[in-house]
Amino acid sequence: MIPRLELKKIVSSPIVMALLVLFTAFNLYLIYMNAPKSEDVAKINEVIDAYGSLMDQDGGYLLKDSYEIGLESWNARNGKEFESASEFFKAENYYPVMDSGEISDRELEKIVDLNVKESILLTAEGLEQQYQKWDPLKSADAQIELYGIKGEAADTVRKQYKSLIPRFEEIKGNQEHLHIFLPGKIFRTHSLVFKTLFGVVLFQIMLLVVLFTAFLTNYEFDQGSHLVTFSTKRGRGLMWDKLLAALSATGMVTAFLLLATFGTYFLAVDYSRLWHLPISTGFMIEPDGNPFISWWDLSFIHYFWLGTLLIFVLQVLFTLITFVLSLWMKNSYVVFIVFAILFGLGLLVPGEMPKDSVLSLYTTFNPSSLVLGSKKWWMESGAFTTFKYYEIITAGVWMAGFILAGWLSMKKFHTRNL
């Protein structure tokens, strides 16, 4: 009963509700502005339906045969002699034809379909070469040189990238990299989903969690009724009810924002043929040219659910951090400022560590760095965070630490002079 009354304070807060609506609207705007067009996604899905997702020798041969027959037929119907579909879309060919109206909408649609097939074939051919040349150890050395890492820290980076080699060989052996996906160099959907949307949702929920947890925990102190409320043993135990209410609100807010954001995104972008394709597919490579190498053989849907689970875990952690700070500081505004400072320190401290010390790597095992690295959770993610169990260790250690800190703080709160 008491936790429900405490939860009601959060639900009835106009600031929390207003921010929730504002954040949801902002996320929908991001999706509207950045999501690939449904017709482009439909063409990729049509190719997968017709030829399968794997562009190995069999799948690639079938698609290439269809493409060549289609292009020859299209040229014959329209009196053209294009050697490739992409040649039609060169400015000197495309605009004169479109201005003259000599190509019907139906024929234009067919050449667009052929161009999609051609793009897939060329991408698959390029991936075979790229993955044969890509060397995890050379990538490690490039990272080491880029960030000026030296000594023991550099040795640790090389060791972690060396442990990535068996997984990289498995990807090539399983041909995970040859599965068709929305082209990363065109749509950048991986960055959109796991960096932009995941990152925005993480910060939005974190802000809400800190606000309502600090507000709820310090409600009596802010209202000046703490001397009455906490004058008894049961009164002091009210903090446990507040924590339960804050955790419940955290779960509801997290679920709501995730459902509103990604429910809308996946309604707008048809992933029905893509759910079970490998997250390590080379088709997802973005303009920076770096492949996505997951530590495990994960499909897109499994990778997405793991990321969603980690978001819930992180928000519970932020609730616990805010709760512990509130028990000691007794002022909502001070708690919010201190939390922001601690979050910032989590980003600044690793950069201030000596580059020849492993501390420059191990200090990245903090919630702030974990939040900012959402684009490459569970995969190769650069010199400082390419550890197989980086996410599990970071979330697990900090969670255990603040569960203990919360318990000790509550014991102290029961006996402290207010």
Short mmCIF file of C-alpha atoms in Angstrom, two decimals:
data_model
loop_
_atom_site.label_atom_id
_atom_site.label_comp_id
_atom_site.label_asym_id
_atom_site.label_seq_id
_atom_site.Cartn_x
_atom_site.Cartn_y
_atom_site.Cartn_z
CA MET A 1 0.00 0.00 0.00
CA ILE A 2 2.71 2.49 0.98
CA PRO A 3 4.87 1.82 -2.14
CA ARG A 4 1.74 2.46 -4.23
CA LEU A 5 1.21 5.83 -2.55
CA GLU A 6 4.87 6.70 -3.11
CA LEU A 7 4.56 5.67 -6.74
CA LYS A 8 1.54 7.94 -7.08
CA LYS A 9 3.75 10.92 -6.23
CA ILE A 10 5.85 10.18 -9.31
CA VAL A 11 2.92 9.47 -11.61
CA SER A 12 1.16 12.68 -10.56
CA SER A 13 4.27 14.82 -11.05
CA PRO A 14 3.60 17.21 -13.98
CA ILE A 15 7.34 17.57 -14.70
CA VAL A 16 7.84 13.82 -15.11
CA MET A 17 4.78 13.43 -17.30
CA ALA A 18 5.64 16.46 -19.42
CA LEU A 19 9.19 15.22 -20.00
CA LEU A 20 7.90 11.75 -20.88
CA VAL A 21 5.61 13.19 -23.55
CA LEU A 22 8.32 15.54 -24.83
CA PHE A 23 10.91 12.75 -25.06
CA THR A 24 8.50 10.47 -26.90
CA ALA A 25 7.68 13.19 -29.43
CA PHE A 26 11.39 13.89 -29.97
CA ASN A 27 12.13 10.21 -30.59
CA LEU A 28 9.31 9.94 -33.12
CA TYR A 29 10.73 12.99 -34.88
CA LEU A 30 14.17 11.34 -35.05
CA ILE A 31 12.61 8.25 -36.62
CA TYR A 32 10.65 10.35 -39.11
CA MET A 33 13.79 12.23 -40.18
CA ASN A 34 16.26 9.32 -40.29
CA ALA A 35 14.47 6.03 -40.95
CA PRO A 36 14.94 4.58 -44.46
CA LYS A 37 11.97 4.84 -46.81
CA SER A 38 9.63 1.86 -46.74
CA GLU A 39 9.91 1.35 -50.52
CA ASP A 40 13.71 1.02 -50.26
CA VAL A 41 13.39 -1.56 -47.50
CA ALA A 42 10.71 -3.40 -49.49
CA LYS A 43 13.11 -3.88 -52.41
CA ILE A 44 15.74 -5.47 -50.15
CA ASN A 45 13.06 -7.71 -48.67
CA GLU A 46 11.92 -8.75 -52.16
CA VAL A 47 15.44 -9.88 -53.05
CA ILE A 48 15.65 -11.90 -49.82
CA ASP A 49 12.26 -13.49 -50.51
CA ALA A 50 13.31 -14.48 -54.03
CA TYR A 51 16.94 -15.54 -53.58
CA GLY A 52 17.51 -15.96 -49.84
CA SER A 53 19.67 -13.77 -47.63
CA LEU A 54 22.98 -15.58 -48.05
CA MET A 55 25.08 -14.37 -50.99
CA ASP A 56 27.34 -17.42 -51.17
CA GLN A 57 28.16 -19.13 -54.45
CA ASP A 58 24.64 -20.51 -54.86
CA GLY A 59 22.70 -17.43 -53.79
CA GLY A 60 25.05 -15.10 -55.61
CA TYR A 61 24.85 -17.16 -58.82
CA LEU A 62 21.05 -17.15 -58.83
CA LEU A 63 20.88 -13.42 -58.21
CA LYS A 64 23.55 -12.65 -60.82
CA ASP A 65 21.81 -14.80 -63.42
CA SER A 66 18.51 -13.03 -62.74
CA TYR A 67 20.20 -9.65 -62.90
CA GLU A 68 21.94 -10.30 -66.23
CA ILE A 69 18.79 -11.70 -67.86
CA GLY A 70 16.76 -8.79 -66.51
CA LEU A 71 19.23 -6.17 -67.75
CA GLU A 72 19.41 -7.74 -71.23
CA SER A 73 15.62 -7.84 -71.44
CA TRP A 74 15.29 -4.24 -70.23
CA ASN A 75 17.81 -3.01 -72.80
CA ALA A 76 15.97 -4.85 -75.58
CA ARG A 77 12.62 -3.35 -74.63
CA ASN A 78 13.92 0.19 -74.34
CA GLY A 79 16.51 0.23 -77.12
CA LYS A 80 19.43 0.79 -74.76
CA GLU A 81 22.88 -0.74 -74.49
CA PHE A 82 23.76 -0.25 -70.83
CA GLU A 83 26.36 -2.67 -69.47
CA SER A 84 25.06 -2.20 -65.94
CA ALA A 85 21.92 -0.88 -64.27
CA SER A 86 23.91 1.79 -62.44
CA GLU A 87 25.04 3.21 -65.79
CA PHE A 88 21.44 4.31 -66.42
CA PHE A 89 21.52 6.46 -63.29
CA LYS A 90 24.53 8.50 -64.37
CA ALA A 91 23.50 12.13 -64.82
CA GLU A 92 24.28 12.22 -68.54
CA ASN A 93 21.98 9.22 -69.11
CA TYR A 94 19.27 9.63 -66.49
CA TYR A 95 18.15 13.24 -66.88
CA PRO A 96 17.78 13.29 -70.69
CA VAL A 97 15.71 10.11 -70.57
CA MET A 98 13.51 11.37 -67.73
CA ASP A 99 13.04 14.80 -69.30
CA SER A 100 12.00 13.27 -72.62
CA GLY A 101 9.58 10.86 -70.95
CA GLU A 102 10.69 7.94 -73.13
CA ILE A 103 10.84 5.56 -70.15
CA SER A 104 7.54 4.55 -68.54
CA ASP A 105 7.08 4.39 -64.79
CA ARG A 106 6.92 0.62 -65.03
CA GLU A 107 10.24 0.42 -66.86
CA LEU A 108 11.78 2.87 -64.41
CA GLU A 109 10.69 0.63 -61.55
CA LYS A 110 12.29 -2.37 -63.22
CA ILE A 111 15.65 -0.64 -63.70
CA VAL A 112 15.54 0.47 -60.07
CA ASP A 113 15.03 -3.17 -59.04
CA LEU A 114 17.96 -4.20 -61.25
CA ASN A 115 20.11 -1.50 -59.65
CA VAL A 116 19.32 -2.90 -56.20
CA LYS A 117 20.36 -6.38 -57.34
CA GLU A 118 23.56 -4.99 -58.86
CA SER A 119 24.39 -3.16 -55.64
CA ILE A 120 23.93 -6.35 -53.61
CA LEU A 121 26.15 -8.35 -55.98
CA LEU A 122 28.92 -5.74 -55.93
CA THR A 123 28.73 -5.46 -52.14
CA ALA A 124 29.03 -9.23 -51.72
CA GLU A 125 32.05 -9.37 -54.03
CA GLY A 126 33.72 -6.52 -52.14
CA LEU A 127 33.05 -8.16 -48.78
CA GLU A 128 34.84 -11.34 -49.78
CA GLN A 129 37.96 -9.30 -50.50
CA GLN A 130 37.62 -6.99 -47.50
CA TYR A 131 37.22 -9.80 -44.97
CA GLN A 132 40.20 -11.67 -46.38
CA LYS A 133 42.35 -8.57 -45.95
CA TRP A 134 41.04 -7.38 -42.57
CA ASP A 135 43.42 -8.33 -39.76
CA PRO A 136 42.36 -7.87 -36.11
CA LEU A 137 45.98 -7.42 -35.00
CA LYS A 138 46.60 -4.72 -37.61
CA SER A 139 43.41 -3.04 -36.45
CA ALA A 140 44.73 -3.17 -32.88
CA ASP A 141 48.00 -1.56 -33.94
CA ALA A 142 46.09 1.17 -35.77
CA GLN A 143 44.05 1.86 -32.61
CA ILE A 144 47.20 1.90 -30.49
CA GLU A 145 48.87 4.40 -32.81
CA LEU A 146 45.74 6.55 -33.06
CA TYR A 147 45.38 6.99 -29.29
CA GLY A 148 49.08 6.93 -28.43
CA ILE A 149 48.77 3.83 -26.23
CA LYS A 150 52.06 2.38 -25.03
CA GLY A 151 53.68 -0.23 -22.80
CA GLU A 152 51.52 -2.60 -20.78
CA ALA A 153 48.30 -0.97 -22.01
CA ALA A 154 49.30 -1.58 -25.65
CA ASP A 155 50.10 -5.21 -24.86
CA THR A 156 46.66 -5.61 -23.29
CA VAL A 157 44.95 -4.15 -26.36
CA ARG A 158 46.82 -6.55 -28.63
CA LYS A 159 45.91 -9.46 -26.35
CA GLN A 160 42.20 -8.59 -26.51
CA TYR A 161 42.24 -8.27 -30.30
CA LYS A 162 44.12 -11.55 -30.54
CA SER A 163 41.30 -13.21 -28.60
CA LEU A 164 38.93 -11.83 -31.25
CA ILE A 165 40.64 -13.77 -34.08
CA PRO A 166 38.83 -17.13 -33.52
CA ARG A 167 35.49 -15.35 -33.65
CA PHE A 168 36.49 -13.47 -36.83
CA GLU A 169 37.51 -16.74 -38.47
CA GLU A 170 34.19 -18.26 -37.39
CA ILE A 171 32.33 -15.39 -39.07
CA LYS A 172 34.14 -16.07 -42.34
CA GLY A 173 33.65 -19.82 -41.99
CA ASN A 174 29.92 -19.46 -41.30
CA GLN A 175 29.63 -16.79 -44.00
CA GLU A 176 27.81 -14.53 -41.55
CA HIS A 177 29.28 -11.54 -43.37
CA LEU A 178 27.55 -12.44 -46.66
CA HIS A 179 23.94 -12.12 -45.47
CA ILE A 180 21.95 -9.35 -47.15
CA PHE A 181 20.94 -6.51 -44.85
CA LEU A 182 19.94 -2.87 -45.25
CA PRO A 183 23.15 -1.37 -46.74
CA GLY A 184 25.02 0.42 -43.97
CA LYS A 185 26.83 2.76 -46.34
CA ILE A 186 23.47 4.07 -47.54
CA PHE A 187 21.07 3.82 -44.61
CA ARG A 188 23.37 3.54 -41.55
CA THR A 189 20.59 1.72 -39.72
CA HIS A 190 22.95 0.20 -37.15
CA SER A 191 24.03 3.65 -36.01
CA LEU A 192 20.43 4.87 -36.11
CA VAL A 193 19.12 2.04 -33.93
CA PHE A 194 21.99 1.31 -31.57
CA LYS A 195 23.72 4.70 -31.32
CA THR A 196 21.15 7.41 -31.99
CA LEU A 197 17.94 5.82 -30.69
CA PHE A 198 19.52 3.64 -27.98
CA GLY A 199 21.72 6.55 -26.87
CA VAL A 200 18.87 9.07 -26.79
CA VAL A 201 16.55 6.70 -24.92
CA LEU A 202 19.30 5.89 -22.41
CA PHE A 203 19.88 9.56 -21.59
CA GLN A 204 16.18 10.36 -21.49
CA ILE A 205 15.36 7.56 -19.08
CA MET A 206 18.45 8.33 -16.98
CA LEU A 207 17.34 11.95 -16.63
CA LEU A 208 13.83 10.91 -15.60
CA VAL A 209 15.14 8.25 -13.20
CA VAL A 210 17.48 10.67 -11.44
CA LEU A 211 14.75 13.33 -11.21
CA PHE A 212 11.99 11.19 -9.76
CA THR A 213 14.22 9.04 -7.53
CA ALA A 214 15.83 12.13 -5.96
CA PHE A 215 12.40 13.82 -5.72
CA LEU A 216 10.81 10.80 -4.06
CA THR A 217 13.65 9.99 -1.66
CA ASN A 218 14.02 13.60 -0.49
CA TYR A 219 10.32 14.47 -0.57
CA GLU A 220 10.01 14.85 3.20
CA PHE A 221 13.26 16.81 3.45
CA ASP A 222 12.15 19.16 0.67
CA GLN A 223 8.74 19.59 2.33
CA GLY A 224 10.19 20.07 5.80
CA SER A 225 8.24 17.12 7.28
CA HIS A 226 11.22 14.80 7.80
CA LEU A 227 11.42 15.28 11.57
CA VAL A 228 7.89 13.90 11.94
CA THR A 229 8.00 11.25 9.23
CA PHE A 230 11.33 9.71 10.28
CA SER A 231 10.88 9.97 14.03
CA THR A 232 10.05 6.26 14.36
CA LYS A 233 11.68 3.02 13.28
CA ARG A 234 8.86 2.39 10.79
CA GLY A 235 9.24 5.91 9.53
CA ARG A 236 12.88 5.30 8.76
CA GLY A 237 11.86 2.09 7.00
CA LEU A 238 9.77 4.21 4.65
CA MET A 239 12.93 4.61 2.56
CA TRP A 240 12.66 0.95 1.51
CA ASP A 241 9.14 1.67 0.21
CA LYS A 242 10.48 4.69 -1.65
CA LEU A 243 13.19 2.57 -3.27
CA LEU A 244 10.62 -0.05 -4.34
CA ALA A 245 8.41 2.68 -5.80
CA ALA A 246 11.37 4.27 -7.64
CA LEU A 247 12.40 0.90 -9.10
CA SER A 248 8.81 0.26 -10.22
CA ALA A 249 8.63 3.67 -11.86
CA THR A 250 12.00 3.04 -13.52
CA GLY A 251 10.71 -0.19 -15.03
CA MET A 252 7.51 1.44 -16.28
CA VAL A 253 9.23 4.51 -17.77
CA THR A 254 11.91 2.37 -19.43
CA ALA A 255 9.34 0.00 -20.91
CA PHE A 256 7.16 2.88 -22.12
CA LEU A 257 9.93 4.81 -23.89
CA LEU A 258 11.41 1.67 -25.44
CA LEU A 259 8.03 0.46 -26.64
CA ALA A 260 6.97 3.87 -27.99
CA THR A 261 10.29 4.45 -29.75
CA PHE A 262 11.13 1.06 -31.19
CA GLY A 263 7.54 0.00 -31.69
CA THR A 264 7.17 3.00 -33.99
CA TYR A 265 10.52 2.37 -35.70
CA PHE A 266 9.82 -1.27 -36.50
CA LEU A 267 6.34 -0.40 -37.72
CA ALA A 268 7.86 2.17 -40.06
CA VAL A 269 10.77 -0.04 -41.17
CA ASP A 270 9.90 -3.62 -42.09
CA TYR A 271 12.51 -5.87 -40.46
CA SER A 272 10.41 -9.01 -40.90
CA ARG A 273 13.05 -10.67 -43.16
CA LEU A 274 15.96 -9.31 -41.15
CA TRP A 275 15.22 -10.38 -37.56
CA HIS A 276 17.18 -13.59 -37.69
CA LEU A 277 20.07 -12.49 -39.89
CA PRO A 278 23.54 -12.23 -38.27
CA ILE A 279 24.40 -8.91 -36.61
CA SER A 280 27.94 -9.37 -37.97
CA THR A 281 26.87 -9.20 -41.60
CA GLY A 282 29.21 -7.16 -43.76
CA PHE A 283 26.27 -5.50 -45.53
CA MET A 284 25.82 -3.45 -42.37
CA ILE A 285 29.29 -1.85 -42.66
CA GLU A 286 29.00 1.94 -42.62
CA PRO A 287 31.10 4.61 -44.41
CA ASP A 288 33.98 4.29 -41.91
CA GLY A 289 34.59 0.83 -43.42
CA ASN A 290 34.93 -1.05 -40.12
CA PRO A 291 33.13 -4.42 -39.90
CA PHE A 292 30.88 -5.23 -36.97
CA ILE A 293 32.46 -8.23 -35.22
CA SER A 294 30.26 -9.55 -32.40
CA TRP A 295 31.84 -11.76 -29.75
CA TRP A 296 29.12 -14.36 -30.27
CA ASP A 297 27.02 -15.56 -33.21
CA LEU A 298 24.02 -13.31 -32.62
CA SER A 299 21.09 -12.56 -34.87
CA PHE A 300 19.74 -9.01 -35.09
CA ILE A 301 16.81 -9.82 -32.81
CA HIS A 302 19.02 -11.45 -30.19
CA TYR A 303 21.42 -8.50 -30.31
CA PHE A 304 18.52 -6.06 -29.96
CA TRP A 305 17.04 -7.89 -26.96
CA LEU A 306 20.45 -8.05 -25.26
CA GLY A 307 20.78 -4.29 -25.72
CA THR A 308 17.27 -3.74 -24.37
CA LEU A 309 18.05 -5.88 -21.32
CA LEU A 310 21.22 -3.87 -20.68
CA ILE A 311 19.21 -0.63 -20.84
CA PHE A 312 16.92 -1.95 -18.08
CA VAL A 313 19.92 -3.01 -15.99
CA LEU A 314 21.60 0.39 -16.40
CA GLN A 315 18.45 2.25 -15.39
CA VAL A 316 18.13 0.13 -12.25
CA LEU A 317 21.77 0.97 -11.52
CA PHE A 318 21.11 4.71 -11.98
CA THR A 319 18.15 4.39 -9.61
CA LEU A 320 20.38 2.80 -6.97
CA ILE A 321 23.10 5.44 -7.44
CA THR A 322 20.57 8.25 -7.08
CA PHE A 323 18.99 6.57 -4.05
CA VAL A 324 22.35 6.28 -2.25
CA LEU A 325 23.23 9.90 -3.04
CA SER A 326 19.82 11.04 -1.80
CA LEU A 327 20.20 9.23 1.51
CA TRP A 328 23.30 11.30 2.26
CA MET A 329 22.56 14.67 0.66
CA LYS A 330 18.89 15.25 1.49
CA ASN A 331 18.40 17.76 -1.35
CA SER A 332 17.05 16.87 -4.79
CA TYR A 333 18.90 19.62 -6.63
CA VAL A 334 22.24 18.76 -5.04
CA VAL A 335 21.73 15.07 -5.86
CA PHE A 336 21.06 15.88 -9.51
CA ILE A 337 24.19 18.06 -9.77
CA VAL A 338 26.41 15.49 -8.03
CA PHE A 339 25.07 12.71 -10.27
CA ALA A 340 25.89 14.80 -13.36
CA ILE A 341 29.40 15.43 -12.04
CA LEU A 342 29.97 11.74 -11.37
CA PHE A 343 28.69 10.84 -14.84
CA GLY A 344 31.06 13.36 -16.37
CA LEU A 345 33.99 12.04 -14.34
CA GLY A 346 33.29 8.58 -15.73
CA LEU A 347 34.03 10.00 -19.18
CA LEU A 348 36.96 12.23 -18.23
CA VAL A 349 38.99 10.03 -15.88
CA PRO A 350 39.99 7.34 -18.46
CA GLY A 351 41.39 10.06 -20.70
CA GLU A 352 43.55 11.44 -17.89
CA MET A 353 45.19 8.10 -17.14
CA PRO A 354 48.78 7.50 -18.40
CA LYS A 355 48.62 5.91 -21.84
CA ASP A 356 51.21 3.30 -20.85
CA SER A 357 49.13 2.11 -17.90
CA VAL A 358 46.35 -0.48 -18.00
CA LEU A 359 44.36 1.98 -15.88
CA SER A 360 43.63 3.85 -19.10
CA LEU A 361 41.72 0.72 -20.17
CA TYR A 362 40.25 -0.52 -16.92
CA THR A 363 38.86 2.88 -15.88
CA THR A 364 36.54 2.65 -18.89
CA PHE A 365 34.68 -0.08 -16.98
CA ASN A 366 32.18 2.48 -15.72
CA PRO A 367 28.50 3.22 -16.48
CA SER A 368 29.24 6.48 -18.32
CA SER A 369 31.55 4.84 -20.86
CA LEU A 370 29.12 1.94 -21.16
CA VAL A 371 26.23 4.29 -22.00
CA LEU A 372 28.20 6.12 -24.68
CA GLY A 373 29.31 2.85 -26.29
CA SER A 374 25.83 1.52 -27.08
CA LYS A 375 26.59 1.34 -30.82
CA LYS A 376 29.06 -1.49 -30.29
CA TRP A 377 27.85 -3.36 -27.23
CA TRP A 378 28.80 -7.06 -27.30
CA MET A 379 31.32 -6.59 -30.14
CA GLU A 380 34.70 -5.18 -31.15
CA SER A 381 34.48 -1.58 -30.02
CA GLY A 382 37.88 0.05 -30.15
CA ALA A 383 41.07 -0.10 -28.10
CA PHE A 384 39.59 0.85 -24.73
CA THR A 385 36.51 -1.37 -24.54
CA THR A 386 37.21 -4.43 -26.71
CA PHE A 387 36.88 -6.96 -23.90
CA LYS A 388 34.68 -10.02 -24.38
CA TYR A 389 32.72 -9.49 -21.17
CA TYR A 390 33.07 -5.71 -20.91
CA GLU A 391 29.32 -5.05 -20.63
CA ILE A 392 28.67 -7.87 -18.16
CA ILE A 393 31.62 -6.97 -15.92
CA THR A 394 30.85 -3.25 -15.91
CA ALA A 395 27.14 -3.59 -15.20
CA GLY A 396 27.62 -6.49 -12.75
CA VAL A 397 30.39 -4.93 -10.64
CA TRP A 398 28.73 -1.52 -10.37
CA MET A 399 25.36 -3.09 -9.63
CA ALA A 400 26.81 -5.23 -6.85
CA GLY A 401 28.72 -2.24 -5.50
CA PHE A 402 25.67 0.00 -5.24
CA ILE A 403 23.43 -2.73 -3.86
CA LEU A 404 25.97 -3.01 -1.04
CA ALA A 405 26.27 0.78 -0.78
CA GLY A 406 22.49 1.09 -0.61
CA TRP A 407 22.23 -1.48 2.15
CA LEU A 408 25.01 0.15 4.20
CA SER A 409 23.53 3.61 3.64
CA MET A 410 20.14 2.41 4.84
CA LYS A 411 21.71 0.92 7.98
CA LYS A 412 23.36 4.26 8.65
CA PHE A 413 20.15 6.15 7.88
CA HIS A 414 18.28 4.14 10.53
CA THR A 415 20.62 5.44 13.25
CA ARG A 416 21.70 8.82 11.92
CA ASN A 417 20.66 12.10 13.55
CA LEU A 418 18.52 13.97 11.05
#
